[in-house]
Amino acid sequence: MTALAVRHVGPARLTKGLADGGRLGWDAHRALHPDPRPLTTGQLVALCEEGRLHGRGGAAFPFARKVRATADSAVRRGKRTIVVVNGTEGEPGSAKDKALLRGAPHLILDGAALAATALGSLEIIIAVTDEAAAGSVRDAIAERDLGGRARVALLPERFVTGESGALVRGINGKRPIPPGRKGRASTRGVDGLPTLLSNAETYAQLAVLAGLGPAGYRRIGTPDEPGTVLLTVTGSARFPAVVETPAGAPLAHLLDLCGARAGEGVLVGGYHGAWLKGEVATRTAVSRAGLAAAGGTLGAGIVMPIGRGTCPLGECARVAGYLAAESAGQCGPCRLGLPDIAGAIADIAAGRGVASAAEAARRAVRMVDGRGACAHPDGTGRFVLSALEVFAADIARHASDGGCGRPVLGVLPAAAEAAELRLEVDWSRCDGHGLCADVLRGTVRMDEYNYPVIPAGPIPARLEADARRAVAICPGLALRLVPRTPHEKAGRAS
């Protein structure tokens, strides 16, 4: 995602000095933010508990508990620790961590260094997928002479790269996908060592908390959620921005600030978040408690109003297809369940057997819930179920009229991997055996006459091996993979 404007409601803390764009170098940073004094592990835990600091990457886990778990594991195992800053931000609609990494890298390093000193860590690793962020952090490491204690790990940009297990695998030189067996980084993380892992904003918040002290930190926000919240407001917003706001502020005010109307729905928390009806969103406060009470989640701090000019079901179908393609494809819920969900939502958007497709989507969500190697299937299911509820009136229109008459404008970003091949069928040879649909579930489906419906677009790069297998086992030799033409590529680029 390109850099967004940085704005703030009330006093700027994380975004102090960033409103005009650019990057805060070492001297400019120190003029705005004090140098945190070193703390022991116990003092760090007490600071985070008093400041009620929670992770800002989606799970909102209490940071003090992570610190304590990492320290206890190090003592129990007799090992040194590693501090990892998760700056990968794989969500297509998120830019808040990139804004900090590019503009205020020293604030993140302040928090990471504070944690590393308290834990006696061997190293600080800042994991990113954005080249500009990587360059900014490398410059910051050099500016404060941390070359021997800190480094940047540049990883491929995928939705699942930021999952903790995938991130650890990537830093360890393996493919950055969630491991088949769940574990805790605090017990065994980078190089098998106890690892304190949290996202970039969390470490920046830690630096602000240490500089202001708990009393100063709690002057804004709510009693249970003190401080500020950093949000990425995009979707149909006329003025998309990264916005820092005190916790508890009205969501309606942020939408107005970014020139956005709630419309039929607002997605909060990102693609693992949930949809809120427009009228509900305008009465909701920006906090974990406020969004949860409305049926949403703060998640990764993403706010995406849908507006009124685009087909919401078509937008959701694009996202469901993207999430299915972005999975690691290594467990049944992702490999089989997510394509089924995506196929069902695509049928609803196209007005094909809408009632049965909606039930198929709900059934597929129930089948994947709690069964994945990571939280990706659960998050996708939450996104889909909330869409079925919030856009019920649109679903009824698609069922009765075959659609809503609105185009799909791509308001929700869903950039897929580069794909160069598409499937083609020789219908004179096809006998409708259905093996291609079995191999490419969710991508190829069978119609009412029991013949395959082949997607017009390119096959996602992740599914090319399955597509080649479908071609190889076709009994009638009717299926083949062909390169996209220059005309097709130009159409996609435009």
Coordinates of C-alpha atoms in Angstrom, one line a residue:
M1 CA 0.0 0.0 0.0
T2 CA 1.2 3.5 -0.8
A3 CA 1.9 5.9 2.0
L4 CA -1.3 7.5 3.5
A5 CA -1.7 10.8 5.1
V6 CA -1.2 10.7 8.9
R7 CA -3.8 12.6 11.0
H8 CA -4.7 12.7 14.7
V9 CA -7.7 13.5 16.9
G10 CA -6.6 15.2 20.1
P11 CA -2.9 15.2 21.1
A12 CA -0.6 13.2 18.9
R13 CA 1.6 10.7 20.7
L14 CA 2.7 7.9 18.3
T15 CA 2.3 10.3 15.3
K16 CA 3.9 13.3 16.8
G17 CA 5.9 15.1 14.1
L18 CA 4.4 12.9 11.3
A19 CA 1.5 15.1 10.1
D20 CA 3.7 16.7 7.4
G21 CA 5.1 13.4 6.1
G22 CA 8.7 12.5 6.0
R23 CA 10.8 10.6 8.5
L24 CA 12.0 11.6 11.9
G25 CA 15.8 11.1 12.2
W26 CA 17.6 10.5 15.4
D27 CA 17.9 14.2 16.5
A28 CA 14.3 15.1 15.5
H29 CA 13.0 12.0 17.3
R30 CA 14.9 12.8 20.5
A31 CA 13.6 16.4 20.4
L32 CA 10.0 15.0 20.6
H33 CA 10.4 11.8 22.7
P34 CA 12.5 11.3 25.9
D35 CA 15.1 8.5 26.2
P36 CA 13.4 5.8 28.3
R37 CA 15.3 4.9 31.4
P38 CA 16.4 1.2 31.6
L39 CA 14.1 -1.1 33.5
T40 CA 14.4 -4.5 35.1
T41 CA 12.0 -7.3 34.0
G42 CA 9.9 -6.8 37.1
Q43 CA 9.7 -3.0 36.5
L44 CA 8.8 -3.5 32.9
V45 CA 6.0 -5.9 33.8
A46 CA 4.7 -3.5 36.4
L47 CA 4.8 -0.6 34.0
C48 CA 2.8 -2.5 31.3
E49 CA 0.3 -3.7 33.9
E50 CA -0.3 -0.3 35.3
G51 CA -0.6 1.2 31.8
R52 CA -2.9 -1.7 30.7
L53 CA -0.9 -2.1 27.6
H54 CA -2.3 -4.7 25.1
G55 CA -0.9 -5.9 21.8
R56 CA -2.0 -3.9 18.8
G57 CA -1.6 -6.5 16.1
G58 CA -5.1 -8.1 16.4
A59 CA -5.2 -10.5 19.3
A60 CA -4.9 -7.7 22.0
F61 CA -3.0 -10.0 24.3
P62 CA -1.8 -8.2 27.5
F63 CA 1.8 -7.2 26.9
A64 CA 2.9 -7.7 30.5
R65 CA 1.9 -11.4 30.3
K66 CA 4.0 -11.8 27.2
V67 CA 7.0 -10.3 28.9
R68 CA 6.6 -12.4 32.0
A69 CA 6.1 -15.6 30.0
T70 CA 9.2 -14.9 28.0
A71 CA 11.3 -14.2 31.1
D72 CA 10.0 -17.3 32.9
S73 CA 10.8 -19.5 29.9
A74 CA 14.3 -18.1 29.7
V75 CA 14.9 -18.8 33.4
R76 CA 13.4 -22.3 33.3
R77 CA 15.4 -23.3 30.2
G78 CA 18.6 -21.4 31.0
K79 CA 18.4 -19.6 27.7
R80 CA 18.8 -16.0 26.4
T81 CA 15.9 -14.3 24.8
I82 CA 15.2 -12.6 21.4
V83 CA 12.9 -9.5 20.9
V84 CA 10.9 -9.5 17.6
V85 CA 9.0 -6.6 16.2
N86 CA 6.3 -7.8 13.8
G87 CA 6.1 -5.1 11.2
T88 CA 4.9 -7.3 8.3
E89 CA 1.3 -6.0 8.2
G90 CA 0.0 -8.5 5.7
E91 CA -3.5 -7.0 5.7
P92 CA -4.1 -5.3 2.3
G93 CA -6.1 -2.5 4.0
S94 CA -3.6 -1.7 6.8
A95 CA -0.9 1.0 6.7
K96 CA -0.6 2.1 10.4
D97 CA 2.5 0.0 11.2
K98 CA 4.1 1.0 7.9
A99 CA 3.5 4.7 8.7
L100 CA 5.4 4.2 12.0
L101 CA 8.2 2.1 10.5
R102 CA 8.7 4.6 7.7
G103 CA 8.2 7.8 9.7
A104 CA 9.0 7.0 13.3
P105 CA 11.3 4.0 13.4
H106 CA 13.2 5.3 16.5
L107 CA 10.0 5.2 18.5
I108 CA 9.6 1.5 17.7
L109 CA 13.2 0.9 18.5
D110 CA 12.9 2.7 21.8
G111 CA 10.2 0.3 22.9
A112 CA 12.1 -2.8 21.5
A113 CA 15.3 -1.7 23.2
L114 CA 13.5 -1.1 26.5
A115 CA 12.2 -4.7 26.4
A116 CA 15.5 -6.2 25.2
T117 CA 17.4 -4.5 28.0
A118 CA 14.9 -5.7 30.6
L119 CA 15.1 -9.3 29.3
G120 CA 18.8 -9.3 28.6
S121 CA 18.1 -10.2 25.0
L122 CA 20.7 -11.3 22.5
E123 CA 19.1 -9.5 19.6
I124 CA 16.3 -7.3 18.3
I125 CA 14.8 -8.4 15.0
I126 CA 12.4 -6.1 13.1
A127 CA 10.5 -8.2 10.5
V128 CA 9.0 -6.3 7.6
T129 CA 7.7 -7.0 4.1
D130 CA 7.9 -3.4 2.9
E131 CA 11.1 -2.2 1.3
A132 CA 10.6 1.4 2.3
A133 CA 10.0 0.4 5.9
A134 CA 13.1 -1.9 5.8
G135 CA 15.3 1.0 4.6
S136 CA 13.9 3.4 7.2
V137 CA 14.6 0.9 10.1
R138 CA 18.1 0.0 8.8
D139 CA 18.9 3.7 8.7
A140 CA 17.6 4.1 12.3
I141 CA 19.7 1.1 13.5
A142 CA 22.8 2.8 12.0
E143 CA 21.9 6.2 13.4
R144 CA 21.8 4.9 17.0
D145 CA 24.7 2.4 16.5
L146 CA 22.7 -0.7 17.2
G147 CA 24.2 -2.7 14.4
G148 CA 25.5 -5.4 16.7
R149 CA 22.2 -5.8 18.6
A150 CA 19.5 -5.2 16.0
R151 CA 18.7 -6.2 12.4
V152 CA 16.0 -6.2 9.8
A153 CA 14.4 -9.4 8.4
L154 CA 12.7 -8.7 5.0
L155 CA 10.0 -11.4 4.3
P156 CA 7.6 -12.0 1.4
E157 CA 4.4 -10.0 1.6
R158 CA 1.6 -12.5 2.2
F159 CA -1.5 -12.3 4.3
V160 CA -0.3 -15.2 6.6
T161 CA 3.3 -14.0 6.9
G162 CA 2.5 -12.0 10.1
E163 CA 1.1 -15.0 12.0
S164 CA 3.4 -15.6 14.9
G165 CA 4.5 -19.1 13.9
A166 CA 4.9 -18.1 10.3
L167 CA 6.9 -15.1 11.2
V168 CA 9.3 -17.1 13.4
R169 CA 9.7 -19.7 10.6
G170 CA 10.5 -16.9 8.1
I171 CA 13.1 -15.3 10.4
N172 CA 14.6 -18.8 10.8
G173 CA 15.1 -19.0 7.1
K174 CA 12.1 -21.3 6.4
R175 CA 9.0 -20.7 4.3
P176 CA 6.9 -18.2 6.3
I177 CA 3.7 -20.2 6.8
P178 CA 2.1 -21.2 10.0
P179 CA 3.6 -24.4 11.5
G180 CA 1.3 -27.5 11.6
R181 CA 1.7 -27.6 15.4
K182 CA 0.7 -24.6 17.5
G183 CA 3.2 -23.3 19.9
R184 CA 4.2 -20.1 21.8
A185 CA 7.1 -17.9 20.7
S186 CA 7.7 -17.0 24.4
T187 CA 8.6 -20.7 24.9
R188 CA 10.4 -21.5 21.7
G189 CA 10.7 -18.9 19.0
V190 CA 13.6 -17.6 16.8
D191 CA 16.5 -20.1 16.8
G192 CA 14.5 -22.1 19.4
L193 CA 15.0 -19.4 22.0
P194 CA 12.3 -17.7 24.2
T195 CA 11.1 -14.8 22.0
L196 CA 9.1 -11.7 22.9
L197 CA 7.0 -11.1 19.8
S198 CA 4.6 -8.2 19.3
N199 CA 3.7 -5.8 16.5
A200 CA 5.3 -2.5 15.7
E201 CA 2.6 -0.3 17.2
T202 CA 2.8 -2.2 20.5
Y203 CA 6.5 -1.3 20.9
A204 CA 5.9 2.3 20.0
Q205 CA 3.1 2.4 22.6
L206 CA 5.5 0.9 25.1
A207 CA 8.0 3.7 24.4
V208 CA 5.2 6.4 24.9
L209 CA 4.1 4.7 28.1
A210 CA 7.6 4.7 29.5
G211 CA 8.1 8.3 28.5
L212 CA 4.9 9.6 30.0
G213 CA 4.6 7.2 32.9
P214 CA 1.4 5.4 33.7
A215 CA -0.4 8.4 35.1
G216 CA 0.4 10.6 32.1
Y217 CA -0.4 7.7 29.7
R218 CA -3.8 7.3 31.2
R219 CA -4.8 11.0 30.9
I220 CA -6.6 10.2 27.6
G221 CA -8.5 7.1 26.5
T222 CA -10.9 5.1 28.7
P223 CA -10.2 3.7 32.2
D224 CA -9.9 0.2 30.9
E225 CA -8.2 1.2 27.6
P226 CA -6.0 4.2 28.3
G227 CA -4.0 5.9 25.6
T228 CA -4.5 6.2 21.9
V229 CA -5.5 3.9 19.1
L230 CA -3.9 3.9 15.7
L231 CA -6.2 3.2 12.8
T232 CA -6.1 2.8 9.0
V233 CA -9.2 4.3 7.5
T234 CA -9.6 3.4 3.8
G235 CA -12.4 1.7 1.9
S236 CA -14.7 4.3 0.3
A237 CA -13.1 7.2 2.3
R238 CA -12.4 10.2 0.1
F239 CA -9.4 11.1 2.3
P240 CA -7.9 7.7 3.4
A241 CA -5.5 8.2 6.3
V242 CA -3.7 6.7 9.2
V243 CA -5.4 8.3 12.2
E244 CA -4.4 8.4 15.9
T245 CA -7.3 8.9 18.2
P246 CA -7.9 8.5 22.0
A247 CA -9.6 5.2 22.8
G248 CA -13.3 5.7 23.2
A249 CA -13.7 8.3 20.5
P250 CA -16.8 8.1 18.3
L251 CA -16.3 6.1 15.1
A252 CA -18.6 8.5 13.3
H253 CA -16.1 11.3 14.0
L254 CA -13.3 9.4 12.4
L255 CA -15.4 8.6 9.3
D256 CA -16.3 12.3 9.0
L257 CA -12.6 13.2 9.3
C258 CA -11.7 11.0 6.4
G259 CA -14.7 12.0 4.2
A260 CA -16.5 8.7 4.5
R261 CA -20.1 7.7 5.0
A262 CA -21.0 4.5 6.8
G263 CA -23.3 3.4 4.0
E264 CA -24.7 -0.1 4.3
G265 CA -21.8 -1.3 6.3
V266 CA -18.4 -0.7 7.8
L267 CA -15.7 -3.4 8.1
V268 CA -13.8 -3.1 11.4
G269 CA -10.8 -5.1 12.4
G270 CA -9.7 -6.0 8.8
Y271 CA -10.4 -9.2 6.9
H272 CA -10.3 -11.2 10.1
G273 CA -12.7 -8.7 11.6
A274 CA -16.5 -8.2 11.2
W275 CA -19.0 -6.0 9.4
L276 CA -21.2 -3.5 11.3
K277 CA -24.4 -2.1 9.9
G278 CA -23.9 1.6 8.9
E279 CA -26.3 2.8 11.6
V280 CA -24.6 0.7 14.2
A281 CA -21.1 1.9 13.2
T282 CA -22.1 5.6 13.7
R283 CA -23.1 4.9 17.3
T284 CA -20.0 2.9 18.2
A285 CA -16.9 4.0 20.1
V286 CA -13.4 3.2 18.9
S287 CA -12.2 0.8 21.6
R288 CA -12.0 -3.0 22.1
A289 CA -15.0 -2.9 24.4
G290 CA -17.0 -0.5 22.3
L291 CA -16.5 -2.4 19.1
A292 CA -17.1 -5.8 20.8
A293 CA -20.4 -4.5 22.2
A294 CA -21.5 -3.6 18.6
G295 CA -20.6 -7.0 17.3
G296 CA -17.2 -6.0 15.8
T297 CA -13.6 -6.1 16.8
L298 CA -10.7 -3.7 16.9
G299 CA -8.4 -6.4 15.4
A300 CA -5.6 -4.9 13.4
G301 CA -7.0 -1.3 13.6
I302 CA -8.6 -1.2 10.2
V303 CA -11.8 0.7 9.3
M304 CA -13.3 0.2 5.9
P305 CA -16.7 1.9 5.1
I306 CA -18.2 0.2 2.0
G307 CA -20.1 3.3 0.7
R308 CA -23.1 3.0 -1.6
G309 CA -21.7 2.9 -5.1
T310 CA -20.4 -0.6 -5.1
C311 CA -22.0 -4.0 -4.7
P312 CA -21.1 -5.2 -1.2
L313 CA -21.6 -8.8 -2.0
G314 CA -19.3 -8.6 -5.0
E315 CA -16.7 -6.9 -2.8
C316 CA -17.0 -9.6 -0.2
A317 CA -16.7 -12.3 -2.9
R318 CA -13.4 -10.7 -4.0
V319 CA -12.1 -10.7 -0.5
A320 CA -13.2 -14.3 0.3
G321 CA -11.5 -15.4 -2.9
Y322 CA -8.3 -13.5 -1.9
L323 CA -8.3 -15.0 1.6
A324 CA -8.7 -18.5 0.2
A325 CA -5.8 -18.0 -2.2
E326 CA -3.6 -16.4 0.5
S327 CA -3.8 -19.4 2.9
A328 CA -0.8 -21.6 3.4
G329 CA -2.9 -24.5 2.0
Q330 CA -1.4 -27.0 4.4
C331 CA -4.5 -28.0 6.5
G332 CA -7.9 -29.2 5.5
P333 CA -9.8 -26.1 6.7
C334 CA -7.7 -23.8 4.5
R335 CA -7.1 -26.1 1.6
L336 CA -10.7 -27.3 1.3
G337 CA -12.9 -25.2 3.5
L338 CA -11.9 -21.7 2.4
P339 CA -12.4 -22.4 -1.3
D340 CA -15.8 -23.8 -0.5
I341 CA -16.6 -20.6 1.4
A342 CA -15.3 -18.4 -1.5
G343 CA -17.2 -20.3 -4.1
A344 CA -20.5 -20.0 -2.1
I345 CA -20.0 -16.2 -1.7
A346 CA -19.2 -15.9 -5.4
D347 CA -22.5 -17.7 -6.2
I348 CA -24.4 -15.3 -3.9
A349 CA -22.8 -12.3 -5.6
A350 CA -23.7 -13.7 -9.0
G351 CA -27.3 -14.5 -8.1
R352 CA -26.8 -18.2 -8.6
G353 CA -28.9 -20.4 -6.2
V354 CA -28.6 -17.7 -3.5
A355 CA -30.5 -19.4 -0.7
S356 CA -28.6 -22.7 -1.1
A357 CA -25.3 -20.9 -1.5
A358 CA -25.8 -18.9 1.7
E359 CA -26.5 -22.1 3.6
A360 CA -23.4 -23.7 2.0
A361 CA -21.3 -20.8 3.2
R362 CA -22.6 -21.1 6.7
R363 CA -22.1 -24.8 6.7
A364 CA -18.5 -24.4 5.4
V365 CA -17.7 -21.9 8.1
R366 CA -19.0 -24.3 10.8
M367 CA -16.7 -27.0 9.4
V368 CA -13.5 -24.9 9.5
D369 CA -14.2 -23.2 12.9
G370 CA -11.5 -23.9 15.4
R371 CA -9.8 -26.6 13.2
G372 CA -7.1 -24.8 11.4
A373 CA -3.4 -24.8 11.9
C374 CA -3.7 -21.0 12.6
A375 CA -6.5 -18.5 13.1
H376 CA -6.9 -17.8 9.3
P377 CA -10.0 -20.0 8.8
D378 CA -11.7 -18.6 11.9
G379 CA -11.0 -15.0 10.9
T380 CA -12.3 -15.7 7.3
G381 CA -15.4 -17.3 8.8
R382 CA -16.1 -14.3 11.0
F383 CA -15.8 -11.9 8.0
V384 CA -18.2 -14.0 5.9
L385 CA -20.8 -14.7 8.6
S386 CA -21.0 -11.0 9.5
A387 CA -21.4 -10.1 5.8
L388 CA -24.3 -12.5 5.5
E389 CA -26.0 -10.8 8.4
V390 CA -25.2 -7.1 7.6
F391 CA -26.0 -7.4 3.9
A392 CA -29.1 -9.6 4.3
A393 CA -31.2 -7.1 2.3
D394 CA -28.7 -7.2 -0.6
I395 CA -28.7 -11.0 -0.5
A396 CA -32.5 -10.9 -0.9
R397 CA -32.2 -8.6 -3.9
H398 CA -29.6 -10.8 -5.5
A399 CA -31.9 -13.8 -5.0
S400 CA -34.9 -12.1 -6.5
D401 CA -33.3 -10.0 -9.3
G402 CA -30.0 -11.9 -9.9
G403 CA -28.0 -8.9 -8.6
C404 CA -28.3 -5.4 -7.2
G405 CA -27.4 -3.5 -10.4
R406 CA -24.3 -2.0 -8.9
P407 CA -20.8 -2.6 -10.2
V408 CA -18.0 -4.0 -8.2
L409 CA -15.5 -1.1 -7.8
G410 CA -12.8 -2.8 -5.8
V411 CA -13.3 -0.6 -2.8
L412 CA -11.9 -3.4 -0.6
P413 CA -8.3 -4.1 -1.7
A414 CA -7.7 -7.8 -2.6
A415 CA -4.5 -7.9 -4.6
A416 CA -3.7 -11.5 -5.6
E417 CA -0.4 -13.1 -6.3
A418 CA 0.9 -12.7 -9.9
A419 CA -0.8 -15.3 -12.0
E420 CA 0.2 -16.1 -15.5
L421 CA -2.0 -19.1 -16.5
R422 CA -5.6 -19.7 -17.0
L423 CA -7.7 -22.9 -17.6
E424 CA -9.3 -23.6 -21.0
V425 CA -11.7 -26.4 -21.9
D426 CA -12.2 -28.2 -25.2
W427 CA -15.9 -28.7 -24.9
S428 CA -16.0 -31.3 -27.7
R429 CA -14.0 -33.6 -25.3
C430 CA -15.5 -32.8 -21.9
D431 CA -17.8 -35.5 -20.6
G432 CA -18.4 -33.8 -17.2
H433 CA -16.5 -36.3 -15.0
G434 CA -16.0 -33.6 -12.4
L435 CA -12.4 -34.6 -11.4
C436 CA -11.2 -31.0 -12.1
A437 CA -13.8 -29.7 -9.6
D438 CA -12.7 -32.2 -7.0
V439 CA -9.0 -31.1 -7.4
L440 CA -9.8 -27.4 -7.6
R441 CA -12.6 -27.1 -5.1
G442 CA -13.8 -23.5 -4.9
T443 CA -12.1 -22.6 -8.1
V444 CA -13.9 -25.0 -10.5
R445 CA -17.5 -25.9 -9.8
M446 CA -20.1 -28.1 -11.6
D447 CA -23.2 -26.5 -13.1
E448 CA -26.8 -27.9 -13.0
Y449 CA -26.0 -30.0 -16.1
N450 CA -23.0 -31.5 -14.3
Y451 CA -20.4 -29.7 -16.5
P452 CA -17.5 -27.7 -15.0
V453 CA -17.7 -23.9 -14.7
I454 CA -14.2 -22.7 -15.4
P455 CA -13.1 -19.3 -14.0
A456 CA -12.5 -16.7 -16.7
G457 CA -9.6 -15.1 -14.8
P458 CA -6.1 -16.5 -14.2
I459 CA -5.4 -19.3 -11.7
P460 CA -3.8 -18.0 -8.5
A461 CA -0.1 -18.9 -8.5
R462 CA -0.6 -20.9 -5.3
L463 CA -3.0 -23.2 -7.1
E464 CA -1.0 -23.8 -10.3
A465 CA 0.3 -27.2 -9.1
D466 CA -3.3 -28.3 -8.4
A467 CA -4.4 -27.0 -11.8
R468 CA -1.7 -29.0 -13.5
R469 CA -2.8 -32.1 -11.7
A470 CA -6.4 -31.4 -12.8
V471 CA -5.2 -31.2 -16.4
A472 CA -3.2 -34.4 -16.0
I473 CA -6.0 -36.5 -14.7
C474 CA -8.8 -35.3 -17.0
P475 CA -10.1 -38.5 -18.6
G476 CA -11.2 -36.8 -21.8
L477 CA -8.0 -34.7 -22.2
A478 CA -10.4 -31.7 -22.4
L479 CA -8.6 -29.4 -20.0
R480 CA -5.4 -27.4 -20.5
L481 CA -3.5 -24.5 -19.1
V482 CA -2.7 -21.6 -21.4
P483 CA -0.7 -18.4 -20.8
R484 CA -2.6 -15.2 -20.4
T485 CA -2.5 -13.0 -23.5
P486 CA -0.9 -9.5 -23.5
H487 CA -4.4 -8.1 -23.9
E488 CA -5.6 -10.0 -20.8
K489 CA -2.6 -8.7 -18.8
A490 CA -3.2 -5.2 -19.9
G491 CA -6.9 -5.4 -18.9
R492 CA -5.9 -6.7 -15.4
A493 CA -3.3 -3.9 -15.0
S494 CA -5.8 -1.2 -15.9

